[in-house]
Coordinates of C-alpha atoms in Angstrom, one line a residue:
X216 CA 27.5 -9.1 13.8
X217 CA 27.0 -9.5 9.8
X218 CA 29.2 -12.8 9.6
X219 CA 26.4 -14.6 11.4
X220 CA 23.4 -13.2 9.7
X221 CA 23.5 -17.0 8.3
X222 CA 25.0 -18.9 10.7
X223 CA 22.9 -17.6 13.7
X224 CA 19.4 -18.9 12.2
X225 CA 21.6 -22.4 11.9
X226 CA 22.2 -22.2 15.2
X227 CA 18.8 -21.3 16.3
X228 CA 17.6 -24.1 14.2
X229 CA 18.9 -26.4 17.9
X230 CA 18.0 -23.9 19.8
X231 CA 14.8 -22.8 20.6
X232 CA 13.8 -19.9 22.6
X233 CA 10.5 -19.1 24.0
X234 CA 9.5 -15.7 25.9
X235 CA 8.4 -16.2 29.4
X236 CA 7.9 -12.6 29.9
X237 CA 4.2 -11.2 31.5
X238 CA 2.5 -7.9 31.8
X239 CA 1.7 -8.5 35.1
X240 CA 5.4 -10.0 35.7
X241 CA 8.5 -7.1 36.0
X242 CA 10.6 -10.4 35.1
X243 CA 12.3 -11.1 32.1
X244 CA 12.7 -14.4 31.6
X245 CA 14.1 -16.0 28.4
X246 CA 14.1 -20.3 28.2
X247 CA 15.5 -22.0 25.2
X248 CA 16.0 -25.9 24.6
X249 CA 19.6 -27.0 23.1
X250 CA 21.4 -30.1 21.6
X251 CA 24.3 -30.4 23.6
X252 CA 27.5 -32.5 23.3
X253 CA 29.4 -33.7 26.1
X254 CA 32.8 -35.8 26.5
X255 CA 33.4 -37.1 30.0
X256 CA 36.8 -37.6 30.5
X257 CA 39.0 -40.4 32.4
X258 CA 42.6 -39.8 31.7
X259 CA 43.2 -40.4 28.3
X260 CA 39.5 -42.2 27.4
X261 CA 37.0 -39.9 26.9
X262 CA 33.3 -40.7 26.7
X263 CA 31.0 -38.8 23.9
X264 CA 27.3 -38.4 24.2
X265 CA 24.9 -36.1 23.1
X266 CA 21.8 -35.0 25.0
X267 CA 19.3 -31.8 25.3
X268 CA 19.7 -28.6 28.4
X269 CA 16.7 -26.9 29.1
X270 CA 18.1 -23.8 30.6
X271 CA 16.1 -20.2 31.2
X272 CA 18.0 -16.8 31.4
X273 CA 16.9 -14.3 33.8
X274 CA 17.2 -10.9 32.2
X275 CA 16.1 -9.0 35.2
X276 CA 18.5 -10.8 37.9
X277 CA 21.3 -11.5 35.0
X278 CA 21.0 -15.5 36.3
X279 CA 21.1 -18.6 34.8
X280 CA 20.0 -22.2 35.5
X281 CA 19.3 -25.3 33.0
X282 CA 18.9 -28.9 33.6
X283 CA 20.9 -31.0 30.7
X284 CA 21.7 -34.8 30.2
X285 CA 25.1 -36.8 29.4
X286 CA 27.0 -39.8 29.9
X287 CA 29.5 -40.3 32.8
X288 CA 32.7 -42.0 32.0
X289 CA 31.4 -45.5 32.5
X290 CA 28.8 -44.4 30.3
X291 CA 26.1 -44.8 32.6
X292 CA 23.5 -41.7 31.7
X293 CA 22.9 -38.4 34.1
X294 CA 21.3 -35.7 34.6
X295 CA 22.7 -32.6 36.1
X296 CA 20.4 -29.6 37.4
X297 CA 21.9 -26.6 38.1
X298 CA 21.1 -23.7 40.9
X299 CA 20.4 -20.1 39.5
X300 CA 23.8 -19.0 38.9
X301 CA 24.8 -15.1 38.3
X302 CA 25.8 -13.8 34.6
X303 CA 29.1 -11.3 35.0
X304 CA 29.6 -9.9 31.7
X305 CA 32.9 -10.2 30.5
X306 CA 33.4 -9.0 27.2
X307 CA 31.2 -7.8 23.9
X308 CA 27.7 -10.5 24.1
X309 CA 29.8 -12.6 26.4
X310 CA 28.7 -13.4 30.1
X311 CA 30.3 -15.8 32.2
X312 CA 27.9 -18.1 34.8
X313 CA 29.0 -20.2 37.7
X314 CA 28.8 -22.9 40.4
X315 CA 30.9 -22.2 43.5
X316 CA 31.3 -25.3 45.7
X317 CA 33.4 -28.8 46.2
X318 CA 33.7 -31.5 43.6
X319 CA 30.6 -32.3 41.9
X320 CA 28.9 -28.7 42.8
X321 CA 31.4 -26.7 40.9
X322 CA 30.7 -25.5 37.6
X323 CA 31.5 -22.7 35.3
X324 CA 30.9 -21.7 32.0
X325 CA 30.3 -19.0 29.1
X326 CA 27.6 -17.7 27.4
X327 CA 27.0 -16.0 24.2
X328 CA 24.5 -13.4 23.7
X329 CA 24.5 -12.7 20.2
X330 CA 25.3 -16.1 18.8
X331 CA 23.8 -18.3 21.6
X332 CA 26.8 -20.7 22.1
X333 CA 26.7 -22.4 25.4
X334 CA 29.7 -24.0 26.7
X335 CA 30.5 -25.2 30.6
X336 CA 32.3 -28.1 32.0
X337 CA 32.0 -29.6 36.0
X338 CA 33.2 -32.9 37.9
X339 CA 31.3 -35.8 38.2
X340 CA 32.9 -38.2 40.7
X341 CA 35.9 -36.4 39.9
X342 CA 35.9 -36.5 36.7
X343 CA 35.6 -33.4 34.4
X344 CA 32.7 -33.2 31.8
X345 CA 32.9 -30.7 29.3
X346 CA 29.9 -29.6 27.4
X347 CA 28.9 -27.2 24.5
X348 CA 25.8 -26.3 22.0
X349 CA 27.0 -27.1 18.6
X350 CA 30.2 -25.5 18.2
X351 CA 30.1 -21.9 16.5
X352 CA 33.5 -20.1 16.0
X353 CA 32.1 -16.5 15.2
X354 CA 35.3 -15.2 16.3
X355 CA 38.0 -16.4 14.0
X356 CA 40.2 -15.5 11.4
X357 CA 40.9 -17.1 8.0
X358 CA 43.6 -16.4 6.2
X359 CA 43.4 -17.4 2.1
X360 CA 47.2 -18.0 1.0
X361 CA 48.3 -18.7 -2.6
X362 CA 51.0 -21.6 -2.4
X363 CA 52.3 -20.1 -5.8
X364 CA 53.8 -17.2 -4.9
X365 CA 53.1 -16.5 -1.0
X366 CA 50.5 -14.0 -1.6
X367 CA 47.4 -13.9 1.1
X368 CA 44.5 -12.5 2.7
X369 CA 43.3 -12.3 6.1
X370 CA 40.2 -11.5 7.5
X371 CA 37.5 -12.1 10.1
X372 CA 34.2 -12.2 7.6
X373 CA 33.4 -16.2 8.0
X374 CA 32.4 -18.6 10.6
X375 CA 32.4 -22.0 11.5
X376 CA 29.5 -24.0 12.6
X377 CA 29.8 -27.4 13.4
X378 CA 26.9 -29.7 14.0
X379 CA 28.3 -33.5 15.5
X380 CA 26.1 -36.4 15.3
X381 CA 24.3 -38.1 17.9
X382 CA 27.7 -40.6 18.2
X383 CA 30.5 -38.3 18.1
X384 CA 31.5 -40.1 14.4
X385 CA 30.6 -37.5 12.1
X386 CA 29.1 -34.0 11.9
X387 CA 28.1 -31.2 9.5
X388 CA 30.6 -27.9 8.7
X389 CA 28.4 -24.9 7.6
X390 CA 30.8 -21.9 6.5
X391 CA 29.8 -18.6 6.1
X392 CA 30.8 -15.7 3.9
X393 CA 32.9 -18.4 2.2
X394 CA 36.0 -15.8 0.5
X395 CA 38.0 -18.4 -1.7
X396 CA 40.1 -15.6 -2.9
X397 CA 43.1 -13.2 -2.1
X398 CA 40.7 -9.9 -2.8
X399 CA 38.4 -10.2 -0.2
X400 CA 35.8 -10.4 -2.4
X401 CA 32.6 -13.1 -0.6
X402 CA 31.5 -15.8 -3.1
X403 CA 29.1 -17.6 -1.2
X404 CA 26.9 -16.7 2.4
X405 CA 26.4 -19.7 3.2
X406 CA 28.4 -23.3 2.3
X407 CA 27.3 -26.7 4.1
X408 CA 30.0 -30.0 4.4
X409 CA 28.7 -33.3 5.1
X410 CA 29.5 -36.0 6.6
X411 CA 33.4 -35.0 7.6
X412 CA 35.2 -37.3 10.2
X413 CA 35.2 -36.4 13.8
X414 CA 37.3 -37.4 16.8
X415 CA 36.4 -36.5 20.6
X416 CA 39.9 -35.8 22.5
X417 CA 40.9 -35.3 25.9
X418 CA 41.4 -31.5 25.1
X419 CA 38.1 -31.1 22.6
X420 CA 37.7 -32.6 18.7
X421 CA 39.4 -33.1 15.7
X422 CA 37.9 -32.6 12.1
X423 CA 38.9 -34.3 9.5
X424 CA 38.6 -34.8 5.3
X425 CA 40.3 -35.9 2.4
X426 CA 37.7 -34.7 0.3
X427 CA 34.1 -33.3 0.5
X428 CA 32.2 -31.0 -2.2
X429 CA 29.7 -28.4 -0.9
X430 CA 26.4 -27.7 -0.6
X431 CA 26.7 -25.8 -4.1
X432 CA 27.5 -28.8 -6.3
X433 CA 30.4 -28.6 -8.5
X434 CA 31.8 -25.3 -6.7
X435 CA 33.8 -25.2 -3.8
X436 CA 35.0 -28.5 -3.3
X437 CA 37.4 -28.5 0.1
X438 CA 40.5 -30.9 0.4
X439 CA 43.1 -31.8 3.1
X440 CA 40.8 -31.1 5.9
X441 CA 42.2 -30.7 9.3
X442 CA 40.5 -28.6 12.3
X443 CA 41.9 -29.1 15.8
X444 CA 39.4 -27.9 18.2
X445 CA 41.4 -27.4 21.2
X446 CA 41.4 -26.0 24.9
X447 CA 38.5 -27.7 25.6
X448 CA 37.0 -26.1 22.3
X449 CA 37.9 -22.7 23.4
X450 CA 39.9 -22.8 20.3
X451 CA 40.3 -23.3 16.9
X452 CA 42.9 -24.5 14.6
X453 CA 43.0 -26.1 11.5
X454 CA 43.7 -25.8 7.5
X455 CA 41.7 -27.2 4.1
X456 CA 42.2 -26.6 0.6
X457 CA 40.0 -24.9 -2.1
X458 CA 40.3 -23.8 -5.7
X459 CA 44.3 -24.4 -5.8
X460 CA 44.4 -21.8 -2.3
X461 CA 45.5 -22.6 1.3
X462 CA 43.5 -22.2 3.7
X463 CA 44.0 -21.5 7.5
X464 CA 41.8 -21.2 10.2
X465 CA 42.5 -19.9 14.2
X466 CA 40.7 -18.4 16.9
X467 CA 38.2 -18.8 20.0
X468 CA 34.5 -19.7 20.4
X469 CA 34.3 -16.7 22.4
X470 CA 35.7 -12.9 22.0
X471 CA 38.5 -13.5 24.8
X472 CA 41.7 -14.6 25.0
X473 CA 41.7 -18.6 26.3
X474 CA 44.7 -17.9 29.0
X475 CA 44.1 -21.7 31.4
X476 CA 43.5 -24.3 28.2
X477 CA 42.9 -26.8 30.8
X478 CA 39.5 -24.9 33.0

């Protein structure tokens, strides 16, 4: 996966794995600590908080358990540990993990291999909480368009990492493979935003900017920013502006087609 070859030390910059392997243990343990956002939701309020999931994959039994914090929707703080719950692979580096039970005992949830983006939601009094790592879309098409004359590119070399602050306000866009052109041809591997707006929604975020120059001063300044991070974040939508081009984003945070937007 050359698009992350960036992206995926970012991501592993929250994320830290340690080997729990031994010689004189057959089992192949992986643990790895993770910022993880969470927005609790209560019809149309939703609460935002931000905590850390220890969680250790079990290569040998293809299980998964972690113990991770967030708020509830009256924003009291809580801690949910989960059993040992089987990985079924279901497509590519993507496995899918889950709780089987009543109310607050179900769970489910994907995991990314290759990338390491962690995503899951339960009920907590019954009330939904969805939860993710910072939100990588490795999986999603940009398409370059000239307003001039209609002429544009599509293609699938970039992704999307987006970093939110501890409140939910703001959050950092890295872009790789940034391709501000109709030719295909990659400019930059690697372009950090700062400081763009973000609001938590029933359904996932919005992303937003008027205005906001890159990591590479003077270059790639971005305008018009609008990302809709929808179906519980499962997807992305959005479009920004660069260099007198249209931009246009779309998508999933994992290689499968998001068929129940409201799991």
């Amino acid at each position: 996966m050359k698009k992350l070859s960036v992206l995926f030390f970012s991501m592993l910059a929250v994320m830290l794995f340690t080997a729990c392997t031994d010689n004189d243990d057959p089992v192949n343990k992986q643990s790895f600590t993770s910022t993880i956002n969470s927005r609790a939701i209560d019809g149309n309020d939703v609460v935002f908080s931000q905590g850390t999931a220890k969680a250790e994959v079990n290569f040998t039994d293809m299980t998964m358990q972690f113990t991770s914090d967030y708020k509830d929707v009256n924003g009291q703080s809580r801690t949910i540990t989960t059993p040992e719950m089987k990985m079924t692979h279901l497509n590519g580096s993507i496995y899918q993990f889950e709780a089987t039970g009543n109310g607050d005992d179900a769970m489910t949830g994907r995991f990314d291999m290759a990338t390491g983006m962690l995503w899951y939601s339960f009920y907590k009094d019954g009330y939904p909480v969805i939860s993710t790592s910072h939100l990588l879309y490795a999986y999603s098409t940009t398409t370059v368009i000239n307003p001039d004359n209609g002429n544009h590119y599509s293609h699938k070399q970039s992704a999307y990492l987006f970093a939110l602050d501890t409140k939910g306000e703001k959050c950092v866009m890295k872009v790789s493979n940034f391709t501000p052109n109709i030719n295909g041809a990659i400019e930059a591997e690697e372009l950090q935003y700062d400081g763009l707006t973000v609001t938590p929604t029933v359904n996932g975020y919005t992303i937003t900017a008027s205005e906001v120059e890159s990591s590479m001063r003077g270059f790639y300044t971005i305008t018009d920013l609008n990302i809709v991070l929808d179906a519980q974040c499962r997807v992305i939508n959005g479009s920004f502006k660069c260099k007198d081009l249209d931009f246009t984003i779309s998508g999933g945070l994992f290689n499968e087609q998001v068929i129940d937007i409201d799991e």
